[in-house]
mmCIF file of C-alpha atoms in Angstrom:
data_model
loop_
_atom_site.group_PDB
_atom_site.id
_atom_site.type_symbol
_atom_site.label_atom_id
_atom_site.label_comp_id
_atom_site.label_asym_id
_atom_site.label_seq_id
_atom_site.Cartn_x
_atom_site.Cartn_y
_atom_site.Cartn_z
ATOM 1 C CA UNK A 1 -88.464 -18.986 -100.153
ATOM 2 C CA UNK A 2 -89.841 -22.450 -99.386
ATOM 3 C CA UNK A 3 -93.204 -21.890 -100.995
ATOM 4 C CA UNK A 4 -95.102 -23.644 -98.180
ATOM 5 C CA UNK A 5 -95.445 -23.527 -94.390
ATOM 6 C CA UNK A 6 -93.924 -26.545 -92.688
ATOM 7 C CA UNK A 7 -93.664 -27.396 -88.998
ATOM 8 C CA UNK A 8 -89.901 -27.902 -89.327
ATOM 9 C CA UNK A 9 -89.458 -24.163 -89.848
ATOM 10 C CA UNK A 10 -90.826 -23.423 -86.370
ATOM 11 C CA UNK A 11 -88.677 -25.451 -84.036
ATOM 12 C CA UNK A 12 -87.962 -24.931 -80.346
ATOM 13 C CA UNK A 13 -85.077 -22.537 -80.984
ATOM 14 C CA UNK A 14 -87.063 -20.158 -83.192
ATOM 15 C CA UNK A 15 -90.053 -20.253 -80.823
ATOM 16 C CA UNK A 16 -87.769 -19.465 -77.899
ATOM 17 C CA UNK A 17 -86.101 -16.642 -79.837
ATOM 18 C CA UNK A 18 -89.469 -15.071 -80.643
ATOM 19 C CA UNK A 19 -90.495 -15.262 -76.997
ATOM 20 C CA UNK A 20 -87.186 -13.828 -75.789
ATOM 21 C CA UNK A 21 -87.394 -10.998 -78.340
ATOM 22 C CA UNK A 22 -90.807 -9.944 -77.006
ATOM 23 C CA UNK A 23 -89.799 -10.241 -73.341
ATOM 24 C CA UNK A 24 -86.371 -8.594 -73.646
ATOM 25 C CA UNK A 25 -87.750 -5.704 -75.671
ATOM 26 C CA UNK A 26 -90.714 -5.119 -73.372
ATOM 27 C CA UNK A 27 -94.268 -6.426 -73.503
ATOM 28 C CA UNK A 28 -97.144 -4.019 -74.075
ATOM 29 C CA UNK A 29 -95.051 -1.504 -76.020
ATOM 30 C CA UNK A 30 -95.023 -1.009 -79.776
ATOM 31 C CA UNK A 31 -91.238 -0.557 -79.868
ATOM 32 C CA UNK A 32 -90.505 -3.506 -77.572
ATOM 33 C CA UNK A 33 -90.493 -6.347 -80.134
ATOM 34 C CA UNK A 34 -88.297 -4.327 -82.521
ATOM 35 C CA UNK A 35 -85.733 -3.627 -79.784
ATOM 36 C CA UNK A 36 -85.899 -7.263 -78.668
ATOM 37 C CA UNK A 37 -85.309 -8.571 -82.193
ATOM 38 C CA UNK A 38 -82.200 -6.403 -82.588
ATOM 39 C CA UNK A 39 -80.879 -7.660 -79.253
ATOM 40 C CA UNK A 40 -81.551 -11.274 -80.256
ATOM 41 C CA UNK A 41 -79.621 -10.812 -83.512
ATOM 42 C CA UNK A 42 -76.633 -9.415 -81.598
ATOM 43 C CA UNK A 43 -76.903 -12.211 -79.017
ATOM 44 C CA UNK A 44 -77.012 -14.885 -81.731
ATOM 45 C CA UNK A 45 -73.675 -13.654 -83.080
ATOM 46 C CA UNK A 46 -72.092 -13.529 -79.631
ATOM 47 C CA UNK A 47 -73.068 -17.086 -78.658
ATOM 48 C CA UNK A 48 -72.375 -18.611 -82.091
ATOM 49 C CA UNK A 49 -69.245 -20.422 -80.781
ATOM 50 C CA UNK A 50 -71.417 -22.020 -78.048
ATOM 51 C CA UNK A 51 -73.889 -23.845 -80.302
ATOM 52 C CA UNK A 52 -73.983 -26.887 -77.997
ATOM 53 C CA UNK A 53 -75.176 -24.684 -75.170
ATOM 54 C CA UNK A 54 -77.334 -22.252 -77.190
ATOM 55 C CA UNK A 55 -80.677 -23.398 -75.765
ATOM 56 C CA UNK A 56 -79.318 -23.268 -72.222
ATOM 57 C CA UNK A 57 -77.970 -19.737 -72.742
ATOM 58 C CA UNK A 58 -81.275 -18.576 -74.233
ATOM 59 C CA UNK A 59 -83.225 -20.084 -71.342
ATOM 60 C CA UNK A 60 -80.982 -18.418 -68.757
ATOM 61 C CA UNK A 61 -81.378 -15.063 -70.508
ATOM 62 C CA UNK A 62 -85.173 -15.437 -70.614
ATOM 63 C CA UNK A 63 -85.428 -16.287 -66.902
ATOM 64 C CA UNK A 64 -82.984 -13.524 -65.951
ATOM 65 C CA UNK A 65 -84.986 -10.890 -67.833
ATOM 66 C CA UNK A 66 -88.258 -12.019 -66.263
ATOM 67 C CA UNK A 67 -86.715 -11.987 -62.789
ATOM 68 C CA UNK A 68 -84.654 -8.781 -62.942
ATOM 69 C CA UNK A 69 -86.540 -6.382 -65.242
ATOM 70 C CA UNK A 70 -89.875 -7.882 -66.384
ATOM 71 C CA UNK A 71 -90.752 -4.753 -68.389
ATOM 72 C CA UNK A 72 -87.750 -5.340 -70.644
ATOM 73 C CA UNK A 73 -85.424 -2.819 -72.251
ATOM 74 C CA UNK A 74 -88.245 -0.351 -72.864
ATOM 75 C CA UNK A 75 -89.183 -0.582 -69.187
ATOM 76 C CA UNK A 76 -85.642 0.384 -68.206
ATOM 77 C CA UNK A 77 -85.875 3.492 -70.390
ATOM 78 C CA UNK A 78 -88.959 4.583 -68.436
ATOM 79 C CA UNK A 79 -86.806 4.975 -65.342
ATOM 80 C CA UNK A 80 -84.901 7.752 -67.089
ATOM 81 C CA UNK A 81 -88.094 9.413 -68.298
ATOM 82 C CA UNK A 82 -89.465 10.006 -64.797
ATOM 83 C CA UNK A 83 -87.223 12.992 -64.170
ATOM 84 C CA UNK A 84 -88.332 14.647 -67.394
ATOM 85 C CA UNK A 85 -91.943 13.956 -66.425
ATOM 86 C CA UNK A 86 -91.374 15.797 -63.139
ATOM 87 C CA UNK A 87 -89.769 18.732 -64.921
ATOM 88 C CA UNK A 88 -92.594 18.995 -67.453
ATOM 89 C CA UNK A 89 -95.315 19.040 -64.784
ATOM 90 C CA UNK A 90 -96.265 22.131 -62.835
ATOM 91 C CA UNK A 91 -97.562 20.860 -59.526
ATOM 92 C CA UNK A 92 -100.216 23.038 -57.975
ATOM 93 C CA UNK A 93 -101.039 24.981 -61.164
ATOM 94 C CA UNK A 94 -104.559 25.077 -62.532
ATOM 95 C CA UNK A 95 -105.033 21.973 -64.679
ATOM 96 C CA UNK A 96 -108.330 22.884 -66.293
ATOM 97 C CA UNK A 97 -109.958 25.869 -67.931
ATOM 98 C CA UNK A 98 -113.211 27.433 -66.814
ATOM 99 C CA UNK A 99 -116.236 25.791 -68.392
ATOM 100 C CA UNK A 100 -119.955 26.398 -68.609
ATOM 101 C CA UNK A 101 -121.415 23.762 -66.291
ATOM 102 C CA UNK A 102 -124.301 21.643 -67.509
ATOM 103 C CA UNK A 103 -127.759 21.624 -65.921
ATOM 104 C CA UNK A 104 -128.978 18.141 -65.004
ATOM 105 C CA UNK A 105 -132.703 17.528 -64.694
ATOM 106 C CA UNK A 106 -134.430 14.246 -63.875
ATOM 107 C CA UNK A 107 -138.168 13.726 -63.583
ATOM 108 C CA UNK A 108 -140.098 10.578 -62.663
ATOM 109 C CA UNK A 109 -137.023 8.327 -62.955
ATOM 110 C CA UNK A 110 -137.879 4.713 -62.151
ATOM 111 C CA UNK A 111 -135.834 1.520 -62.331
ATOM 112 C CA UNK A 112 -136.935 -2.039 -61.556
ATOM 113 C CA UNK A 113 -134.932 -5.264 -61.312
ATOM 114 C CA UNK A 114 -137.006 -8.464 -61.552
ATOM 115 C CA UNK A 115 -139.935 -6.923 -59.699
ATOM 116 C CA UNK A 116 -137.794 -5.016 -57.167
ATOM 117 C CA UNK A 117 -138.092 -1.252 -57.545
ATOM 118 C CA UNK A 118 -134.620 0.219 -56.937
ATOM 119 C CA UNK A 119 -135.579 3.824 -57.766
ATOM 120 C CA UNK A 120 -139.162 5.087 -57.816
ATOM 121 C CA UNK A 121 -140.505 8.307 -59.373
ATOM 122 C CA UNK A 122 -137.323 10.236 -58.599
ATOM 123 C CA UNK A 123 -136.917 13.889 -59.581
ATOM 124 C CA UNK A 124 -133.740 15.966 -59.434
ATOM 125 C CA UNK A 125 -132.528 19.420 -60.451
ATOM 126 C CA UNK A 126 -128.764 20.107 -60.345
ATOM 127 C CA UNK A 127 -127.850 23.757 -60.904
ATOM 128 C CA UNK A 128 -124.883 24.463 -63.243
ATOM 129 C CA UNK A 129 -121.597 24.875 -61.382
ATOM 130 C CA UNK A 130 -122.964 23.534 -58.093
ATOM 131 C CA UNK A 131 -121.997 20.511 -55.977
ATOM 132 C CA UNK A 132 -125.037 18.312 -55.384
ATOM 133 C CA UNK A 133 -124.810 15.236 -53.139
ATOM 134 C CA UNK A 134 -126.990 12.126 -53.120
ATOM 135 C CA UNK A 135 -126.952 10.373 -49.742
ATOM 136 C CA UNK A 136 -128.847 7.514 -48.140
ATOM 137 C CA UNK A 137 -128.331 4.227 -46.304
ATOM 138 C CA UNK A 138 -127.061 1.089 -48.048
ATOM 139 C CA UNK A 139 -129.578 -0.275 -50.553
ATOM 140 C CA UNK A 140 -131.261 3.119 -50.985
ATOM 141 C CA UNK A 141 -130.796 3.077 -54.781
ATOM 142 C CA UNK A 142 -127.943 5.605 -55.084
ATOM 143 C CA UNK A 143 -125.733 3.459 -57.327
ATOM 144 C CA UNK A 144 -128.686 2.584 -59.554
ATOM 145 C CA UNK A 145 -129.468 6.278 -59.900
ATOM 146 C CA UNK A 146 -125.932 7.245 -60.926
ATOM 147 C CA UNK A 147 -125.852 4.353 -63.417
ATOM 148 C CA UNK A 148 -129.031 5.712 -65.014
ATOM 149 C CA UNK A 149 -127.573 9.220 -65.218
ATOM 150 C CA UNK A 150 -124.337 7.870 -66.723
ATOM 151 C CA UNK A 151 -126.240 5.822 -69.314
ATOM 152 C CA UNK A 152 -125.298 2.332 -68.088
ATOM 153 C CA UNK A 153 -128.860 1.541 -66.953
ATOM 154 C CA UNK A 154 -131.936 2.410 -69.002
ATOM 155 C CA UNK A 155 -134.758 3.810 -66.831
ATOM 156 C CA UNK A 156 -138.111 2.056 -66.899
ATOM 157 C CA UNK A 157 -139.831 5.413 -66.624
ATOM 158 C CA UNK A 158 -139.189 9.135 -66.480
ATOM 159 C CA UNK A 159 -136.922 11.548 -68.328
ATOM 160 C CA UNK A 160 -133.352 12.744 -67.988
ATOM 161 C CA UNK A 161 -132.252 16.077 -69.467
ATOM 162 C CA UNK A 162 -128.814 17.690 -69.851
ATOM 163 C CA UNK A 163 -129.138 21.403 -70.611
ATOM 164 C CA UNK A 164 -132.714 20.793 -71.666
ATOM 165 C CA UNK A 165 -131.824 18.071 -74.200
ATOM 166 C CA UNK A 166 -133.475 14.701 -73.614
ATOM 167 C CA UNK A 167 -130.713 12.105 -73.103
ATOM 168 C CA UNK A 168 -132.887 9.355 -71.613
ATOM 169 C CA UNK A 169 -132.255 6.993 -74.523
ATOM 170 C CA UNK A 170 -128.665 8.053 -75.296
ATOM 171 C CA UNK A 171 -125.879 5.503 -74.647
ATOM 172 C CA UNK A 172 -123.013 6.325 -72.274
ATOM 173 C CA UNK A 173 -120.522 7.350 -74.988
ATOM 174 C CA UNK A 174 -122.992 9.856 -76.471
ATOM 175 C CA UNK A 175 -123.510 11.411 -73.041
ATOM 176 C CA UNK A 176 -119.726 11.620 -72.606
ATOM 177 C CA UNK A 177 -119.547 13.709 -75.791
ATOM 178 C CA UNK A 178 -122.014 16.121 -74.204
ATOM 179 C CA UNK A 179 -119.529 16.704 -71.391
ATOM 180 C CA UNK A 180 -120.472 14.041 -68.853
ATOM 181 C CA UNK A 181 -117.595 12.286 -67.055
ATOM 182 C CA UNK A 182 -117.615 9.941 -64.075
ATOM 183 C CA UNK A 183 -115.568 7.984 -61.596
ATOM 184 C CA UNK A 184 -116.452 4.545 -60.290
ATOM 185 C CA UNK A 185 -116.990 3.134 -56.816
ATOM 186 C CA UNK A 186 -114.932 0.122 -57.910
ATOM 187 C CA UNK A 187 -111.922 1.636 -59.653
ATOM 188 C CA UNK A 188 -111.839 1.115 -63.430
ATOM 189 C CA UNK A 189 -108.159 1.693 -64.209
ATOM 190 C CA UNK A 190 -106.214 -0.104 -66.960
ATOM 191 C CA UNK A 191 -103.534 -2.090 -65.145
ATOM 192 C CA UNK A 192 -101.310 -2.667 -68.191
ATOM 193 C CA UNK A 193 -100.925 1.086 -68.835
ATOM 194 C CA UNK A 194 -98.918 3.652 -66.899
ATOM 195 C CA UNK A 195 -100.490 6.414 -64.812
ATOM 196 C CA UNK A 196 -99.826 8.917 -67.609
ATOM 197 C CA UNK A 197 -101.338 6.617 -70.246
ATOM 198 C CA UNK A 198 -104.472 6.109 -68.115
ATOM 199 C CA UNK A 199 -104.995 9.883 -68.072
ATOM 200 C CA UNK A 200 -104.335 10.086 -71.829
ATOM 201 C CA UNK A 201 -107.337 7.789 -72.350
ATOM 202 C CA UNK A 202 -109.545 10.689 -71.253
ATOM 203 C CA UNK A 203 -108.082 13.168 -73.765
ATOM 204 C CA UNK A 204 -109.325 13.449 -77.322
ATOM 205 C CA UNK A 205 -106.247 13.197 -79.579
ATOM 206 C CA UNK A 206 -105.263 16.133 -81.764
ATOM 207 C CA UNK A 207 -102.443 14.408 -83.665
ATOM 208 C CA UNK A 208 -103.289 12.867 -87.022
ATOM 209 C CA UNK A 209 -102.047 9.779 -88.859
ATOM 210 C CA UNK A 210 -98.933 11.409 -90.313
ATOM 211 C CA UNK A 211 -97.863 12.718 -86.895
ATOM 212 C CA UNK A 212 -98.129 9.173 -85.584
ATOM 213 C CA UNK A 213 -96.215 7.827 -88.583
ATOM 214 C CA UNK A 214 -93.346 10.261 -88.127
ATOM 215 C CA UNK A 215 -93.552 10.132 -84.315
ATOM 216 C CA UNK A 216 -92.332 13.737 -84.390
ATOM 217 C CA UNK A 217 -94.163 15.393 -81.514
ATOM 218 C CA UNK A 218 -96.838 12.697 -81.494
ATOM 219 C CA UNK A 219 -99.245 13.355 -78.585
ATOM 220 C CA UNK A 220 -96.907 16.037 -77.222
ATOM 221 C CA UNK A 221 -99.729 18.457 -76.349
ATOM 222 C CA UNK A 222 -101.864 15.671 -74.890
ATOM 223 C CA UNK A 223 -98.996 14.405 -72.734
ATOM 224 C CA UNK A 224 -98.192 17.897 -71.483
ATOM 225 C CA UNK A 225 -101.835 18.420 -70.527
ATOM 226 C CA UNK A 226 -102.017 15.022 -68.811
ATOM 227 C CA UNK A 227 -98.891 15.897 -66.811
ATOM 228 C CA UNK A 228 -100.417 19.245 -65.794
ATOM 229 C CA UNK A 229 -103.475 17.423 -64.471
ATOM 230 C CA UNK A 230 -101.325 14.931 -62.576
ATOM 231 C CA UNK A 231 -99.229 17.815 -61.272
ATOM 232 C CA UNK A 232 -102.325 19.611 -59.995
ATOM 233 C CA UNK A 233 -103.301 16.461 -58.091
ATOM 234 C CA UNK A 234 -99.686 16.143 -56.834
ATOM 235 C CA UNK A 235 -99.072 12.735 -58.397
ATOM 236 C CA UNK A 236 -96.989 13.737 -61.441
ATOM 237 C CA UNK A 237 -93.975 11.975 -59.927
ATOM 238 C CA UNK A 238 -95.898 8.706 -60.346
ATOM 239 C CA UNK A 239 -96.554 9.215 -64.076
ATOM 240 C CA UNK A 240 -94.496 6.224 -65.274
ATOM 241 C CA UNK A 241 -95.749 3.742 -62.671
ATOM 242 C CA UNK A 242 -98.552 1.212 -63.165
ATOM 243 C CA UNK A 243 -101.787 1.530 -61.126
ATOM 244 C CA UNK A 244 -100.927 -1.592 -59.106
ATOM 245 C CA UNK A 245 -97.821 0.197 -57.800
ATOM 246 C CA UNK A 246 -99.883 3.062 -56.333
ATOM 247 C CA UNK A 247 -101.549 3.390 -52.955
ATOM 248 C CA UNK A 248 -105.347 3.194 -52.929
ATOM 249 C CA UNK A 249 -105.617 6.953 -52.365
ATOM 250 C CA UNK A 250 -103.382 7.698 -55.352
ATOM 251 C CA UNK A 251 -105.466 5.360 -57.492
ATOM 252 C CA UNK A 252 -108.572 7.342 -56.527
ATOM 253 C CA UNK A 253 -106.800 10.538 -57.574
ATOM 254 C CA UNK A 254 -105.769 8.900 -60.853
ATOM 255 C CA UNK A 255 -109.371 8.082 -61.742
ATOM 256 C CA UNK A 256 -110.379 11.679 -60.975
ATOM 257 C CA UNK A 257 -107.471 12.861 -63.164
ATOM 258 C CA UNK A 258 -108.776 10.778 -66.071
ATOM 259 C CA UNK A 259 -112.258 12.271 -65.613
ATOM 260 C CA UNK A 260 -110.803 15.812 -65.523
ATOM 261 C CA UNK A 261 -108.923 15.030 -68.758
ATOM 262 C CA UNK A 262 -112.273 14.745 -70.562
ATOM 263 C CA UNK A 263 -112.918 18.477 -69.939
ATOM 264 C CA UNK A 264 -116.266 17.662 -68.323
ATOM 265 C CA UNK A 265 -119.171 20.035 -67.854
ATOM 266 C CA UNK A 266 -120.930 17.525 -65.613
ATOM 267 C CA UNK A 267 -118.999 15.125 -63.368
ATOM 268 C CA UNK A 268 -120.410 12.154 -61.442
ATOM 269 C CA UNK A 269 -118.316 11.059 -58.446
ATOM 270 C CA UNK A 270 -119.315 7.662 -57.041
ATOM 271 C CA UNK A 271 -118.008 7.427 -53.446
ATOM 272 C CA UNK A 272 -114.804 9.372 -54.190
ATOM 273 C CA UNK A 273 -113.335 9.056 -50.660
ATOM 274 C CA UNK A 274 -114.363 5.480 -49.790
ATOM 275 C CA UNK A 275 -111.368 3.746 -48.197
ATOM 276 C CA UNK A 276 -109.325 6.954 -47.823
ATOM 277 C CA UNK A 277 -107.887 8.440 -44.661
ATOM 278 C CA UNK A 278 -108.769 11.929 -43.387
ATOM 279 C CA UNK A 279 -105.815 13.655 -45.102
ATOM 280 C CA UNK A 280 -106.605 12.042 -48.469
ATOM 281 C CA UNK A 281 -110.291 12.943 -48.080
ATOM 282 C CA UNK A 282 -109.342 16.614 -47.536
ATOM 283 C CA UNK A 283 -107.317 16.521 -50.779
ATOM 284 C CA UNK A 284 -110.334 15.200 -52.696
ATOM 285 C CA UNK A 285 -112.554 17.860 -51.099
ATOM 286 C CA UNK A 286 -110.151 20.570 -52.274
ATOM 287 C CA UNK A 287 -110.233 19.172 -55.821
ATOM 288 C CA UNK A 288 -114.050 19.101 -55.788
ATOM 289 C CA UNK A 289 -114.203 22.743 -54.690
ATOM 290 C CA UNK A 290 -111.687 23.765 -57.379
ATOM 291 C CA UNK A 291 -113.682 22.003 -60.093
ATOM 292 C CA UNK A 292 -116.857 23.690 -58.900
ATOM 293 C CA UNK A 293 -115.151 27.114 -58.969
ATOM 294 C CA UNK A 294 -114.091 26.349 -62.548
ATOM 295 C CA UNK A 295 -117.769 25.914 -63.431
ATOM 296 C CA UNK A 296 -118.081 22.110 -63.490
ATOM 297 C CA UNK A 297 -121.403 20.746 -62.259
ATOM 298 C CA UNK A 298 -120.724 17.934 -59.779
ATOM 299 C CA UNK A 299 -123.027 15.177 -58.536
ATOM 300 C CA UNK A 300 -121.605 13.137 -55.643
ATOM 301 C CA UNK A 301 -122.671 9.885 -54.048
ATOM 302 C CA UNK A 302 -120.959 9.460 -50.692
ATOM 303 C CA UNK A 303 -121.480 7.946 -47.219
ATOM 304 C CA UNK A 304 -119.035 10.177 -45.330
ATOM 305 C CA UNK A 305 -121.303 12.897 -43.883
ATOM 306 C CA UNK A 306 -118.445 15.184 -42.820
ATOM 307 C CA UNK A 307 -117.175 15.239 -46.418
ATOM 308 C CA UNK A 308 -120.677 15.700 -47.883
ATOM 309 C CA UNK A 309 -121.539 18.574 -45.550
ATOM 310 C CA UNK A 310 -118.231 20.335 -46.270
ATOM 311 C CA UNK A 311 -118.420 20.363 -50.093
ATOM 312 C CA UNK A 312 -122.118 20.266 -51.014
ATOM 313 C CA UNK A 313 -124.327 23.185 -52.004
ATOM 314 C CA UNK A 314 -127.419 20.989 -51.905
ATOM 315 C CA UNK A 315 -128.221 17.455 -50.734
ATOM 316 C CA UNK A 316 -130.861 14.923 -51.784
ATOM 317 C CA UNK A 317 -131.648 11.931 -49.559
ATOM 318 C CA UNK A 318 -132.802 8.555 -50.899
ATOM 319 C CA UNK A 319 -134.335 5.725 -48.886
ATOM 320 C CA UNK A 320 -135.599 2.501 -50.498
ATOM 321 C CA UNK A 321 -135.484 4.230 -53.892
ATOM 322 C CA UNK A 322 -137.679 7.156 -52.820
ATOM 323 C CA UNK A 323 -136.611 10.749 -52.218
ATOM 324 C CA UNK A 324 -137.360 11.590 -48.586
ATOM 325 C CA UNK A 325 -135.608 14.956 -48.262
ATOM 326 C CA UNK A 326 -133.798 17.652 -50.215
ATOM 327 C CA UNK A 327 -132.291 20.982 -49.283
ATOM 328 C CA UNK A 328 -129.282 22.800 -47.922
ATOM 329 C CA UNK A 329 -126.821 20.756 -45.819
ATOM 330 C CA UNK A 330 -128.024 22.343 -42.557
ATOM 331 C CA UNK A 331 -131.664 21.598 -43.427
ATOM 332 C CA UNK A 332 -130.976 17.960 -44.297
ATOM 333 C CA UNK A 333 -128.846 17.371 -41.194
ATOM 334 C CA UNK A 334 -131.766 18.205 -38.903
ATOM 335 C CA UNK A 335 -134.510 16.496 -40.942
ATOM 336 C CA UNK A 336 -136.409 13.944 -38.825
ATOM 337 C CA UNK A 337 -136.959 11.567 -41.778
ATOM 338 C CA UNK A 338 -133.233 11.565 -42.590
ATOM 339 C CA UNK A 339 -132.301 10.833 -38.974
ATOM 340 C CA UNK A 340 -134.844 7.987 -38.887
ATOM 341 C CA UNK A 341 -133.517 6.494 -42.177
ATOM 342 C CA UNK A 342 -129.935 6.476 -40.879
ATOM 343 C CA UNK A 343 -130.366 5.785 -37.172
ATOM 344 C CA UNK A 344 -133.833 4.282 -36.865
ATOM 345 C CA UNK A 345 -136.335 5.014 -34.086
ATOM 346 C CA UNK A 346 -137.325 3.392 -30.845
ATOM 347 C CA UNK A 347 -139.803 0.529 -31.262
#
């Protein structure tokens, strides 16, 4: 209407109203600002007789919302959705279909950092559907190895094959499309999203643009599947919480849930039970066995020997970037080189 943008149009009151609309409605939600704007319009009519105190009233409302329900009106609605999330989930039911596990083959893998060789001439064969563990003392090169397999580090030598296809030069997202999923030693969860939304990140969407536009059943199948996965891991009741509100063990389970959501054929677990108590570790072990029975090929890096020996079909031992042993758990446990690498020898 004015034909130009002037600073007078954006005074303190309008700026405060825009801020209140976003906060009252709920930050981080597409419907939040719309709900907040409607509430602001109603509020403006109600406080019209108090024009002299309008700024004070707006300020009090803003502080009250931030103090009492920082997620806004949309956040309050989530409280009522938790019961429906529980009802929709089937805790304990199988959350994934049987798959044809991928074969992982590495030959001559080498990685150097500024003259330091982290992994040297490493070879590996992981049989489809098996659980293969990589163990070794700190600084042995395990994390570097898993980063190379995941596609986050490019090897300086050697080849990496998935089902016979050379993936050595493929980026991480291309390997993910081949069925590779992973968890991280340092959890990589999105703090601004709910538990359910974090799992949804691992699911390829089926709904198209018009389903999103109409919002009629948008992501219904994906949400139901995400809830089944959470139910299988016994954390469906936490679906509407944020990761920061979970215990460390539940956050570990959440990252595994997101990896399962990708329908992986090959899963890399980087220290899945680090920081967990014995009961939580047994839960993770049960999940690993279930995934293996479903056909998923699993490669684990872990320091807890009791856990490794209980879930692994085969174990490879690294020391200073070099493979020093490989075999069945019983064979590795009694290997003199492995004992020396972990415990040392008398001078």
